[in-house]
Each structure stands twice: as C-alpha cells, then as structure tokens.
PDB file of C-alpha atoms in Angstrom:
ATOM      1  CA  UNK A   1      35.263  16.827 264.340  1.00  0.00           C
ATOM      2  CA  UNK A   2      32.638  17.461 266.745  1.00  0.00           C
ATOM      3  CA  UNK A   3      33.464  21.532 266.871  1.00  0.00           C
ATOM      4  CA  UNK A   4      33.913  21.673 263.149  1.00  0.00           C
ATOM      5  CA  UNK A   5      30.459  21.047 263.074  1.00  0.00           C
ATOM      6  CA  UNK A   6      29.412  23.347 265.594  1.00  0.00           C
ATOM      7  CA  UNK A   7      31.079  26.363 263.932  1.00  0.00           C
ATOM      8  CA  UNK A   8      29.172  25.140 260.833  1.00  0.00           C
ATOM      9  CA  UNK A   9      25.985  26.109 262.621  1.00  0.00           C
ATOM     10  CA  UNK A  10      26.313  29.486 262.331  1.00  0.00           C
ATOM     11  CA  UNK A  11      27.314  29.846 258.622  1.00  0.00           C
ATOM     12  CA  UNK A  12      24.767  27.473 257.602  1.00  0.00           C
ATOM     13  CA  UNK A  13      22.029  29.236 259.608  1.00  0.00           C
ATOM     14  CA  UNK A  14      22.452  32.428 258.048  1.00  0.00           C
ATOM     15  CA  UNK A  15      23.182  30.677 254.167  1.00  0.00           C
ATOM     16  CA  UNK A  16      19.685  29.852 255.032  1.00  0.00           C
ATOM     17  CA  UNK A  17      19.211  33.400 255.977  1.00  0.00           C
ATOM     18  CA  UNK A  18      20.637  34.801 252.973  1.00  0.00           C
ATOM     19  CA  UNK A  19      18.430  32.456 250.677  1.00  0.00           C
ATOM     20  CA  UNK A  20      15.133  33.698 252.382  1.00  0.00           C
ATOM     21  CA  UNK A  21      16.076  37.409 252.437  1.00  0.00           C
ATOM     22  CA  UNK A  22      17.095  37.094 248.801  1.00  0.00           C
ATOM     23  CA  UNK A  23      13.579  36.480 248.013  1.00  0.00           C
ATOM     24  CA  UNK A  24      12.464  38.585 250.339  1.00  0.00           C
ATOM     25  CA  UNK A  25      14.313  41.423 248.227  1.00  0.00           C
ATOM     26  CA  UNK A  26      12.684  40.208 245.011  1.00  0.00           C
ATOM     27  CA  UNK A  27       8.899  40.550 246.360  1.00  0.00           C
ATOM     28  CA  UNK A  28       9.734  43.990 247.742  1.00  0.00           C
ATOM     29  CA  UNK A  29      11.395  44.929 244.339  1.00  0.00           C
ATOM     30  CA  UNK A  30       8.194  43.491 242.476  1.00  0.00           C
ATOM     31  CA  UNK A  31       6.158  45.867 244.420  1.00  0.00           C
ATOM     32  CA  UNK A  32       8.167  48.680 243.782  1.00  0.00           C
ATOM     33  CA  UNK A  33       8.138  47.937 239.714  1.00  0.00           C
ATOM     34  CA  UNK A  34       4.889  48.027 239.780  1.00  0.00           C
ATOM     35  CA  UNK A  35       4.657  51.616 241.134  1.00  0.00           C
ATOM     36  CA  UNK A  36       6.185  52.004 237.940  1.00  0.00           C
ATOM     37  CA  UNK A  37       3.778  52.854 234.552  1.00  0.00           C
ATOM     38  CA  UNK A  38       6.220  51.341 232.424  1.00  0.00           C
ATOM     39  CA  UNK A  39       5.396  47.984 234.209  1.00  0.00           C
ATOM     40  CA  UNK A  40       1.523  48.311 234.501  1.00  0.00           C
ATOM     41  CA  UNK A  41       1.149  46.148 231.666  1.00  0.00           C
ATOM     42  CA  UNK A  42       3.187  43.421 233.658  1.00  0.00           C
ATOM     43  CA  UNK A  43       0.078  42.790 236.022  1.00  0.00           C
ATOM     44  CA  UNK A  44       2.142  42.444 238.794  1.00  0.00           C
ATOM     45  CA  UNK A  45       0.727  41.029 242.430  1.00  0.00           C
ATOM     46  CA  UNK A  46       2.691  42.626 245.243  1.00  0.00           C
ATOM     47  CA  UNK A  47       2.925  38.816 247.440  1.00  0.00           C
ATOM     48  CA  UNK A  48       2.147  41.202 250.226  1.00  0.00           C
ATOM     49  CA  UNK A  49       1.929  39.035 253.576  1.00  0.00           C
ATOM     50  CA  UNK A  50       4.557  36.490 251.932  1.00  0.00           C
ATOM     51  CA  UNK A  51       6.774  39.258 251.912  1.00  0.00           C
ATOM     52  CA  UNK A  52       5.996  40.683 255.388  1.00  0.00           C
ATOM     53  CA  UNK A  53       6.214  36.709 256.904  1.00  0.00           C
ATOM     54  CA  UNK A  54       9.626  35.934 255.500  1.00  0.00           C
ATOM     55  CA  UNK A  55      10.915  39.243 256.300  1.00  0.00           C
ATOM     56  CA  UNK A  56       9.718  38.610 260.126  1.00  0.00           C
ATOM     57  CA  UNK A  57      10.992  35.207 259.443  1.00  0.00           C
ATOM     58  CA  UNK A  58      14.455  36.543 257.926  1.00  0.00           C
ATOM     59  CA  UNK A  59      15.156  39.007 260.772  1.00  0.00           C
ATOM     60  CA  UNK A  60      14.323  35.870 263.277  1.00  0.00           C
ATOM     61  CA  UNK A  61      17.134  33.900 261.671  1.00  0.00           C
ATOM     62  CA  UNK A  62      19.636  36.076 261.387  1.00  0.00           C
ATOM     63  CA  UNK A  63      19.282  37.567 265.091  1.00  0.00           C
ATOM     64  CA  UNK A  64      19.489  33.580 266.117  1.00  0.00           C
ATOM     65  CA  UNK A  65      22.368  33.085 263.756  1.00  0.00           C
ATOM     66  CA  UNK A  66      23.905  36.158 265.477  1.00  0.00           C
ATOM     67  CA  UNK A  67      23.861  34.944 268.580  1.00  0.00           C
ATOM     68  CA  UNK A  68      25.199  31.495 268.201  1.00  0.00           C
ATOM     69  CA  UNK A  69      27.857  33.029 266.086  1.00  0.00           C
ATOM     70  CA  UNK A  70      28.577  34.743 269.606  1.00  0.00           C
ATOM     71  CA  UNK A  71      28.099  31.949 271.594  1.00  0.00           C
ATOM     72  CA  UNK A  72      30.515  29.663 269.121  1.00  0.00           C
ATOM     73  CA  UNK A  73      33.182  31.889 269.371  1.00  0.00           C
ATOM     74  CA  UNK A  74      33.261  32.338 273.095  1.00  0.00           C
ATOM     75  CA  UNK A  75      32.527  28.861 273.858  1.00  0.00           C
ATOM     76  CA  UNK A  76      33.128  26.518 271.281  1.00  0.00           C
ATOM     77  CA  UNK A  77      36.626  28.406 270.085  1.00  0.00           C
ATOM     78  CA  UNK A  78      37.209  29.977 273.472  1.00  0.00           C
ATOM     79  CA  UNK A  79      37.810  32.827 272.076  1.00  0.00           C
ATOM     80  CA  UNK A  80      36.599  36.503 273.016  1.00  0.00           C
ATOM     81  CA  UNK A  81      32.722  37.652 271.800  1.00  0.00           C
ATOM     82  CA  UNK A  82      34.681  40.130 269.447  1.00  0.00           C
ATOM     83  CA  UNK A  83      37.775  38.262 268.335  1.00  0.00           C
ATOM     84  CA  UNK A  84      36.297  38.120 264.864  1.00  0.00           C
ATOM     85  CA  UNK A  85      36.960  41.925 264.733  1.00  0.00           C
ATOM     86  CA  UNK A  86      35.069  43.262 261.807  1.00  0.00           C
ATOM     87  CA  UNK A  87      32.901  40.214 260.925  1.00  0.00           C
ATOM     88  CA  UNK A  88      31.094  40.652 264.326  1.00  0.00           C
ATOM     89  CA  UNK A  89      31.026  44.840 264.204  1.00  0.00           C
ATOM     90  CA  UNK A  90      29.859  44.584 260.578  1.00  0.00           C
ATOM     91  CA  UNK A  91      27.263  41.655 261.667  1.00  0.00           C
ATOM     92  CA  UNK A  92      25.778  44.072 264.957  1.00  0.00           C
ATOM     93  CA  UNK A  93      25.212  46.491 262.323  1.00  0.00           C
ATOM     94  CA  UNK A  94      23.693  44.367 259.884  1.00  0.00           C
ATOM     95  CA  UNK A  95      21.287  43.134 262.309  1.00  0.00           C
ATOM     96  CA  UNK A  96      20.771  46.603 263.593  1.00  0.00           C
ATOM     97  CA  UNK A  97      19.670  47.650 259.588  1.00  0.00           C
ATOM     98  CA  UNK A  98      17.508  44.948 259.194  1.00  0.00           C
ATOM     99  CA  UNK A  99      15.627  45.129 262.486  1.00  0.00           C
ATOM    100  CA  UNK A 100      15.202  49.590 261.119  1.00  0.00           C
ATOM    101  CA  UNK A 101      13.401  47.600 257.887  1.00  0.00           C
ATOM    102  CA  UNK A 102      11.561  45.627 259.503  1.00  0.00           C
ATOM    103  CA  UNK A 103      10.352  48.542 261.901  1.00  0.00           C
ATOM    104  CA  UNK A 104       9.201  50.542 259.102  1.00  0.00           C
ATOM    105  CA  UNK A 105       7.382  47.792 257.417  1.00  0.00           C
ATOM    106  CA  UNK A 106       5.468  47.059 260.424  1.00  0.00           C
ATOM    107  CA  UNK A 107       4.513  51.046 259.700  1.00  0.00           C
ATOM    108  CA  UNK A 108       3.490  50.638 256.231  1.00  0.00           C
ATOM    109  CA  UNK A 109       1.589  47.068 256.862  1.00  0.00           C
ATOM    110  CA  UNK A 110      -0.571  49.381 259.267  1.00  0.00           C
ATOM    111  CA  UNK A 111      -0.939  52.512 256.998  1.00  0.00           C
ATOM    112  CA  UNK A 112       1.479  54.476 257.877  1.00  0.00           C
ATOM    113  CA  UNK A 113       4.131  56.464 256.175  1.00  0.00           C
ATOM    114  CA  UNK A 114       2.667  56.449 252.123  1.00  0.00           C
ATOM    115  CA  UNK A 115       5.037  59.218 251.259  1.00  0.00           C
ATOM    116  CA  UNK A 116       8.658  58.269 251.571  1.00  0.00           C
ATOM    117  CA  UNK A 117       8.500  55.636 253.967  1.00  0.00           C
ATOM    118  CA  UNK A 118       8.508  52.526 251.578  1.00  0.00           C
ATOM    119  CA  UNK A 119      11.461  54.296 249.831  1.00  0.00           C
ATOM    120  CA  UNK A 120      13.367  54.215 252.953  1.00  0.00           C
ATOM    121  CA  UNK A 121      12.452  51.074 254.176  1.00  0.00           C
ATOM    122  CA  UNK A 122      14.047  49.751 250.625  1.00  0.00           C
ATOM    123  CA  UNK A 123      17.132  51.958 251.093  1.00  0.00           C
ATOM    124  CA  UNK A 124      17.853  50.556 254.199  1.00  0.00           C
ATOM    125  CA  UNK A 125      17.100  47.256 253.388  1.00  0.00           C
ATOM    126  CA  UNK A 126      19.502  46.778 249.995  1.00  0.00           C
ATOM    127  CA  UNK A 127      21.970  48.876 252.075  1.00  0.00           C
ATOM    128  CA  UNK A 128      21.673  46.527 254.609  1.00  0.00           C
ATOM    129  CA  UNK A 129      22.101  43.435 251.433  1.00  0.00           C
ATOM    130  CA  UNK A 130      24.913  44.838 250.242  1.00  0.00           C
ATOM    131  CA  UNK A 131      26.612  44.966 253.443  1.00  0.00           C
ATOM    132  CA  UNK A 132      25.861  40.514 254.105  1.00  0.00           C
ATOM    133  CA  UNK A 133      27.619  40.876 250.644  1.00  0.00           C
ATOM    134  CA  UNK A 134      30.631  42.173 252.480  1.00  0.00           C
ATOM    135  CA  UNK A 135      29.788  40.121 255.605  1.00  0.00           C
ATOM    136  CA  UNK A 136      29.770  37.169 253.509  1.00  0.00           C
ATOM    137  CA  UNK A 137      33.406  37.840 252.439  1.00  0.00           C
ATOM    138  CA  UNK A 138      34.847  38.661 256.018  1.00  0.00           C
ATOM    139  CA  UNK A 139      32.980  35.565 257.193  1.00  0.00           C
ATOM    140  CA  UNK A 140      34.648  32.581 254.478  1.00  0.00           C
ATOM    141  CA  UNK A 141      38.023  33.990 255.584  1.00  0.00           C
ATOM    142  CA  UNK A 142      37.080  33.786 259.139  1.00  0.00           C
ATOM    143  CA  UNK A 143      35.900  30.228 258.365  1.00  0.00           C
ATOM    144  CA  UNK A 144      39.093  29.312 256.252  1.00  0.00           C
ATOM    145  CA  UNK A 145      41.150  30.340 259.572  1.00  0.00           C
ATOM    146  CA  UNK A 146      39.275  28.527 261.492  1.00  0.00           C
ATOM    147  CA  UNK A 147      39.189  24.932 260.033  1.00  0.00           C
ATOM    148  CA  UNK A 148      42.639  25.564 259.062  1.00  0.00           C
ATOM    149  CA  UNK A 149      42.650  25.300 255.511  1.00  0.00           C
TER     150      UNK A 149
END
C-alpha cells in the first residue's frame, strides 16, 4: 500500500498542476480579449503579476512533478527512466513548451517583444495545453497498469 501511494505523488502533483495552469490560461486569454474592440466595453483588468506568479509557479510544479515521475518509476517501480514510453517523451516535451512560454513572458514582463511576441507566447502555451490533454490520457492508462486495475 505504501508504493501505491507513492506513485500517487506524481499524478496528484501535476492534477494540482493542471488546476493552476488552467487558470493561468484564463488570465492570459482575458488579456488577449481585451486587445479585442468588441470587448472594450467588458472593462477587462489583465491580473497581470497573478498571471506571471502562477505561471512561474505552474512551470515549478510541473518540472518537480516531472522529476518524481522519473524518480518513481526508476525507484519505486524499478523500472527504467523511460519505460513509460510516450507518457515520459510527450511529458520532456511538455515541460520543454512550457519552460519556451515562460521564457517569452519573462520578455514581455520587461518590454520586450510588443509585436508578435505575446501571440507566440499564447501559441506555444495552448499548444503546449493541448498536449497535458493528451498527456493526461497516456498517463490514466499508465496508472490503470500500474495499480492493476
């Protein structure tokens, strides 16, 4: 019972992860709506350093929930780092994607890069959502496998 809950760790550290970068996605949509005339009216507030915290605070989490995945597998399963096959490819990239976004917000929260940048940094960011949407899928069957249900 004792390594059934240590292979919970990592899927419960990034659910967490998931619920924080969720809203991180909804601040940095708000700010791009209100780019928008059609939502001037709205009187949006771009949560500016909410969004740049949890985003820092998002990419923290996930790199830690990485890395015990890692360190689960090898030592708590005794099984190779990349047994997990695509859920571990698919999560280096992930974390690689996020870690871009975060990069070029730390350029725009300095001045940097009004043209195009911010509508990069959201292209790589949703890309980088929709692929934890895939992750997410690879990762319950890993989990079902696991616990052996």
């Amino acid at each position: 019972m004792a390594q059934d809950s240590l292979i919970l760790i990592h899927p419960i550290l990034q659910t967490i992860s998931i619920i924080i970068l969720s809203y991180v996605a909804y601040l940095g949509w708000q700010r791009y709506k209100s780019k928008f005339d059609k939502y001037r009216d709205q009187n949006i507030i771009f949560q500016w350093n909410t969004h740049v915290r949890m985003g820092i605070l998002f990419l923290i989490l996930i790199l830690l929930g990485s890395i015990l995945g890692f360190l689960i597998n090898k030592y708590t399963l005794e099984r190779p780092f990349f047994d997990s096959g695509p859920h571990a490819y698919l999560g280096i990239i992930i974390v690689a994607l996020f870690a871009i976004g975060v990069g070029m917000g730390y350029r725009l929260s300095n001045g940097h890069g009004a043209d195009n940048l911010p509508k990069l940094h959201m292209l790589v960011n949703y890309f980088g959502i929709g692929l934890v949407l895939v992750q997410i899928l690879l990762g319950i069957s890993l989990l079902i496998e696991v616990l052996g249900f």
